[in-house]
mmCIF file of N, CA, C and O in Angstrom:
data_model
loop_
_atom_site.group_PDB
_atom_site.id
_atom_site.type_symbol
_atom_site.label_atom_id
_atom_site.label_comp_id
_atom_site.label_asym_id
_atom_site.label_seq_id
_atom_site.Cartn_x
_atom_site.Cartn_y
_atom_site.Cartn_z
ATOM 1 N N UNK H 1 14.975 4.645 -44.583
ATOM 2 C CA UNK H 1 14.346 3.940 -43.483
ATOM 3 C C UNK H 1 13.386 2.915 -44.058
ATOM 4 O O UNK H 1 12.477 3.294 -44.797
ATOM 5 N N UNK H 2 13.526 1.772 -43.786
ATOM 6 C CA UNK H 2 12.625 0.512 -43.849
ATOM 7 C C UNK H 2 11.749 0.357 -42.718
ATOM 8 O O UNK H 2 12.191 0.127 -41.592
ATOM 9 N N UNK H 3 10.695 0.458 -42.940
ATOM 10 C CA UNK H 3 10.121 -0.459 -41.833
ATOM 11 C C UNK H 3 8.268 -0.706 -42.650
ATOM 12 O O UNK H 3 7.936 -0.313 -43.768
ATOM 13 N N UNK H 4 7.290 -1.537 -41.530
ATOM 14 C CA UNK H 4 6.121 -1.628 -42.216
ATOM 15 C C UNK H 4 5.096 -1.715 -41.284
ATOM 16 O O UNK H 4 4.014 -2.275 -41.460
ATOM 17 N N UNK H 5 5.650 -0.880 -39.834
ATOM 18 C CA UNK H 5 4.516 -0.638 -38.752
ATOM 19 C C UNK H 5 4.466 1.008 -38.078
ATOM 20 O O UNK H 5 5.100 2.061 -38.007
ATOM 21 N N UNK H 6 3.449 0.458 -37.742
ATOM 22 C CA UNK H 6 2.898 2.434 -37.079
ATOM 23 C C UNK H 6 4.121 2.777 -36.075
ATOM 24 O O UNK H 6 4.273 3.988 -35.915
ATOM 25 N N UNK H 7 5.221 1.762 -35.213
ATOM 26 C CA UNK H 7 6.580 2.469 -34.924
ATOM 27 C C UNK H 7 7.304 2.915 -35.032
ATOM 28 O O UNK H 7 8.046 3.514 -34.254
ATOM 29 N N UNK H 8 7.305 2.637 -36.768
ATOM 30 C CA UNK H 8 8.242 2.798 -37.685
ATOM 31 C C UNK H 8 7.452 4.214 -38.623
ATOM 32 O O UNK H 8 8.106 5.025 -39.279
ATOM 33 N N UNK H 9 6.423 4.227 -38.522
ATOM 34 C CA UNK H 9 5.962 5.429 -39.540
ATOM 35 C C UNK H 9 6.875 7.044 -39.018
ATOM 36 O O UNK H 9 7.658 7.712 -39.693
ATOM 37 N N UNK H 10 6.499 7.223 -37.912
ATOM 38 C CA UNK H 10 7.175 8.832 -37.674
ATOM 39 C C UNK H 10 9.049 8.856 -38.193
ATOM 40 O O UNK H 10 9.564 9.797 -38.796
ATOM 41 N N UNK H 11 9.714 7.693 -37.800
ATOM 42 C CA UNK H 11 10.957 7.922 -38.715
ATOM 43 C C UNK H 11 10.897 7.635 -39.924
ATOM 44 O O UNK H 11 11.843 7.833 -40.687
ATOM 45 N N UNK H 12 9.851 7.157 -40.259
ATOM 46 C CA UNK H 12 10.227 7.068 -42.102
ATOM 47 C C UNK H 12 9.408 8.712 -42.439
ATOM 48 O O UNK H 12 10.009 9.354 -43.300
ATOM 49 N N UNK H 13 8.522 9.200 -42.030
ATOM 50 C CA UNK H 13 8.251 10.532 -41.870
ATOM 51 C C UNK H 13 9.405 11.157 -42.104
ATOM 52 O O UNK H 13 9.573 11.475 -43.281
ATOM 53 N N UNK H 14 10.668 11.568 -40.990
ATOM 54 C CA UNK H 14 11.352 12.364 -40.639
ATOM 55 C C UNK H 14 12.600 12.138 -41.670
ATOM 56 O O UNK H 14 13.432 13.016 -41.899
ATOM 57 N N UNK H 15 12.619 10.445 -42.439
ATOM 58 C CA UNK H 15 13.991 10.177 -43.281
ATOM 59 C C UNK H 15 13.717 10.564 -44.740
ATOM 60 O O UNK H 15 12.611 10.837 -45.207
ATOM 61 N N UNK H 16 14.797 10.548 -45.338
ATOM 62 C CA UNK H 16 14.720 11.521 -46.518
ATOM 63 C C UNK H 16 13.799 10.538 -47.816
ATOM 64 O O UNK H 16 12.970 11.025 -48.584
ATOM 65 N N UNK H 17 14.227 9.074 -47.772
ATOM 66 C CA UNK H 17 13.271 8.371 -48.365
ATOM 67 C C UNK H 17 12.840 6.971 -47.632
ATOM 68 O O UNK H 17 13.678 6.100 -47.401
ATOM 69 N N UNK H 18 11.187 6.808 -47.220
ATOM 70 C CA UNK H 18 10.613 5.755 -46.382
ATOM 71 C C UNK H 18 10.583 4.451 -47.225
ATOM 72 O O UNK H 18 10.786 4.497 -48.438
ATOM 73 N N UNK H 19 10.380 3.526 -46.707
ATOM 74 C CA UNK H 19 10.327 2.300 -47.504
ATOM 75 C C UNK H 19 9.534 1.347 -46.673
ATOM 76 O O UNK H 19 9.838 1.084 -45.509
ATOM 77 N N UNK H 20 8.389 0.774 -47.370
ATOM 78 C CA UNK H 20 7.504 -0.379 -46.414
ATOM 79 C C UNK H 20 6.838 -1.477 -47.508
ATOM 80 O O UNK H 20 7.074 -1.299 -48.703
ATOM 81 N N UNK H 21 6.187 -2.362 -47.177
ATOM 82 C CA UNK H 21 5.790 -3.763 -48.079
ATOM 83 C C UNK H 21 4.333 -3.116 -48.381
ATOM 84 O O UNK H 21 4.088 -2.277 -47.514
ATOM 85 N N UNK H 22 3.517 -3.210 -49.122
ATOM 86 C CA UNK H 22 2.416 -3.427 -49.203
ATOM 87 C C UNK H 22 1.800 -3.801 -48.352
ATOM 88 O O UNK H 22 1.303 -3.265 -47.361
ATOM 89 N N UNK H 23 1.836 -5.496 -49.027
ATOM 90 C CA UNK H 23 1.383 -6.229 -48.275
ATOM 91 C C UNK H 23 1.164 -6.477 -46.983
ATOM 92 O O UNK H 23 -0.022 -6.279 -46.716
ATOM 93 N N UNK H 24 2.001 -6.939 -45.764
ATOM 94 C CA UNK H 24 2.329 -6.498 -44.428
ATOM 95 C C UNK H 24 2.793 -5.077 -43.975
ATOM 96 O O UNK H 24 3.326 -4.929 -42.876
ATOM 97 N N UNK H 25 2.640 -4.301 -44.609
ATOM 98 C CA UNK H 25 2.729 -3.397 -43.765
ATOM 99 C C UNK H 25 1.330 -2.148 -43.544
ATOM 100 O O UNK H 25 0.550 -1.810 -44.435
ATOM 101 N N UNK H 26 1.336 -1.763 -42.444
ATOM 102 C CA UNK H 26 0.376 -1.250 -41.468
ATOM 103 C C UNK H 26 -0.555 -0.256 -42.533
ATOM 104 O O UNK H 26 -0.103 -0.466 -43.659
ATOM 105 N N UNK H 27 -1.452 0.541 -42.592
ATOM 106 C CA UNK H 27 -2.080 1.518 -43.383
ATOM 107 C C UNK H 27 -1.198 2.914 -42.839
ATOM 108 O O UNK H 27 -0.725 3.832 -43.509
ATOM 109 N N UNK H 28 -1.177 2.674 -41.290
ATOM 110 C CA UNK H 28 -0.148 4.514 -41.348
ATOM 111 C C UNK H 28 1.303 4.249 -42.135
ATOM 112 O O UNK H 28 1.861 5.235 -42.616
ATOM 113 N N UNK H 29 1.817 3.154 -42.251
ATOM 114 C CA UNK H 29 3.140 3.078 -42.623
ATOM 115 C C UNK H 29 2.989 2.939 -44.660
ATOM 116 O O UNK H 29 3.837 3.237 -45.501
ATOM 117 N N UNK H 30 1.779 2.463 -44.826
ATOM 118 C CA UNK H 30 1.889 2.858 -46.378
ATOM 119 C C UNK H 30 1.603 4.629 -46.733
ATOM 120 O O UNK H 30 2.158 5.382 -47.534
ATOM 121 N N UNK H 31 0.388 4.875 -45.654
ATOM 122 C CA UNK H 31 0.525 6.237 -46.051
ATOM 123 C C UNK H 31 1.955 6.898 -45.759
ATOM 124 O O UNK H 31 2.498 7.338 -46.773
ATOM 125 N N UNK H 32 2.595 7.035 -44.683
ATOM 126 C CA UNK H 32 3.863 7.717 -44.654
ATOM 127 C C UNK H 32 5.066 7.677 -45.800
ATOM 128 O O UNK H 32 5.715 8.525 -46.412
ATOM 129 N N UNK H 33 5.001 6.137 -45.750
ATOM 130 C CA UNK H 33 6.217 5.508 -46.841
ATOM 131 C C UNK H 33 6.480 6.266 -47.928
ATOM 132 O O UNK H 33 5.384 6.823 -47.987
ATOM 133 N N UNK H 34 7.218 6.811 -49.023
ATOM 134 C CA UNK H 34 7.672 7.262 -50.000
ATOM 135 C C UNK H 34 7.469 6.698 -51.108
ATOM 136 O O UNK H 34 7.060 7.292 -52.105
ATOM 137 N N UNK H 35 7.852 4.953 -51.025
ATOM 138 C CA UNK H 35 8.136 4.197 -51.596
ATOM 139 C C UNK H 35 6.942 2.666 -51.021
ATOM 140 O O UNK H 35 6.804 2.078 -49.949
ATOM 141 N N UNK H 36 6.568 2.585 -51.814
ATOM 142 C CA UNK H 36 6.048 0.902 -51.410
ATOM 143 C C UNK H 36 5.808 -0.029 -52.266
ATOM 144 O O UNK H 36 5.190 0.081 -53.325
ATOM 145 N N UNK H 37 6.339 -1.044 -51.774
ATOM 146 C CA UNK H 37 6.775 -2.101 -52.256
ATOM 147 C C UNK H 37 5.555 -3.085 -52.170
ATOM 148 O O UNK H 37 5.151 -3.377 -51.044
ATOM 149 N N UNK H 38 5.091 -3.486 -52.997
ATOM 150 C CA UNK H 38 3.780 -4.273 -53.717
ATOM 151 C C UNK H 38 4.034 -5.630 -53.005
ATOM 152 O O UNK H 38 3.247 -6.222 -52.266
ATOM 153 N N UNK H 39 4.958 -5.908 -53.275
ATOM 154 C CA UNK H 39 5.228 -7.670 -53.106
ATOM 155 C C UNK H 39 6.188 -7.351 -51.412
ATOM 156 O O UNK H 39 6.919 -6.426 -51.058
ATOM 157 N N UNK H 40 5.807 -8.383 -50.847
ATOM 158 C CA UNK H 40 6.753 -8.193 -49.601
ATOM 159 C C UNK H 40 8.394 -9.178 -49.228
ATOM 160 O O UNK H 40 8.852 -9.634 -48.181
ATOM 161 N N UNK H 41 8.782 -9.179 -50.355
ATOM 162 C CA UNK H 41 10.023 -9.353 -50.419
ATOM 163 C C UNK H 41 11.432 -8.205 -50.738
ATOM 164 O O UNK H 41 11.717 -8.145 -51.934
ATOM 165 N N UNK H 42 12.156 -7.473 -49.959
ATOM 166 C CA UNK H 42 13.291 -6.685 -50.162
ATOM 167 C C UNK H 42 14.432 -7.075 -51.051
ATOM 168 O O UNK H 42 15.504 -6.471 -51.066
ATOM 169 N N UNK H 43 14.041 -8.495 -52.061
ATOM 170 C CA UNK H 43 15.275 -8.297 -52.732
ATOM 171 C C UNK H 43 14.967 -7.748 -54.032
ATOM 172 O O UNK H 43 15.753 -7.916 -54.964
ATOM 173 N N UNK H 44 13.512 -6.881 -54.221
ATOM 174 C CA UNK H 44 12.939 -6.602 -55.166
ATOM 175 C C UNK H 44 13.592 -4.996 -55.169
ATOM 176 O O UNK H 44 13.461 -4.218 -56.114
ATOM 177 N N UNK H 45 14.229 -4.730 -54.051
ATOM 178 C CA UNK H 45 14.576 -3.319 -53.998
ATOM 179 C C UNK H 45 15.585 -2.622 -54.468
ATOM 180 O O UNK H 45 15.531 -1.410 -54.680
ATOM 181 N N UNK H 46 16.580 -3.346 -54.664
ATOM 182 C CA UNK H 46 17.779 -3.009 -56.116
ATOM 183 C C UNK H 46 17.459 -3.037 -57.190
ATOM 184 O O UNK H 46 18.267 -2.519 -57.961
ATOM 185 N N UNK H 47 16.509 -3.469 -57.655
ATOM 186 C CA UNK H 47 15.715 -3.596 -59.093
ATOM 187 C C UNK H 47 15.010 -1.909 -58.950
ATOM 188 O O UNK H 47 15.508 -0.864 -59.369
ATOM 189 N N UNK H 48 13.695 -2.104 -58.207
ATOM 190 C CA UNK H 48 13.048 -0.805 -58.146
ATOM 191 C C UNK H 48 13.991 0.685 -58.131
ATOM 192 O O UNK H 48 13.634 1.695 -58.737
ATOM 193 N N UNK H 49 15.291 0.579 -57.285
ATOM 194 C CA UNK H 49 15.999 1.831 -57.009
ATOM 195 C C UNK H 49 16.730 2.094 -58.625
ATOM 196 O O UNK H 49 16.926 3.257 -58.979
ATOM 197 N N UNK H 50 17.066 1.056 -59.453
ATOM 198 C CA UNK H 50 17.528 1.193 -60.381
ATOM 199 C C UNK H 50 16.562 1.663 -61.952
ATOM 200 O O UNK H 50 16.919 2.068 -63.058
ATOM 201 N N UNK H 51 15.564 1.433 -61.488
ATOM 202 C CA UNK H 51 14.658 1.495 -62.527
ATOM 203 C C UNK H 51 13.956 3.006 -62.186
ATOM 204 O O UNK H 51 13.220 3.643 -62.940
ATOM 205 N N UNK H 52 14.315 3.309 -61.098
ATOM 206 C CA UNK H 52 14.021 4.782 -60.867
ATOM 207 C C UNK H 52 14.594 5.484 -61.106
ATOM 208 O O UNK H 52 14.020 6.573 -61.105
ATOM 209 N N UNK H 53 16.105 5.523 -61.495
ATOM 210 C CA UNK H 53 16.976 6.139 -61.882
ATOM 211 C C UNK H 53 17.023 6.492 -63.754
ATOM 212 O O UNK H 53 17.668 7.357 -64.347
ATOM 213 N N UNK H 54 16.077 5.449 -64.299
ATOM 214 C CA UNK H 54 15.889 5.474 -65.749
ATOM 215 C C UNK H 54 15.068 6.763 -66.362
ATOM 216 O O UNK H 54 14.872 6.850 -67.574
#
């Protein structure tokens, strides 16, 4: 689940891994998130998923 607002926090809660921007996104949605992304661009996110796998 992607998202980077408090609408979006309870399903990134409930999904197995959350995903939100830093930058723009809300304080409940960084706390929930799993994952957050520093820079607020998503094409940074095939890089990060791969480098997690290392």
């Amino acid at each position: 689940m992607i998202g980077d607002g408090v609408i979006e926090a309870p399903a990134m809660a409930k999904s197995t891994v959350g995903i939100t921007t830093g930058a723009a996104g809300s304080d409940v949605a960084l706390e929930t998130a799993y994952i957050a992304l520093m820079a607020d661009r998503l094409d940074n996110l095939p890089f990060a998923a791969l480098q997690s796998m290392v």
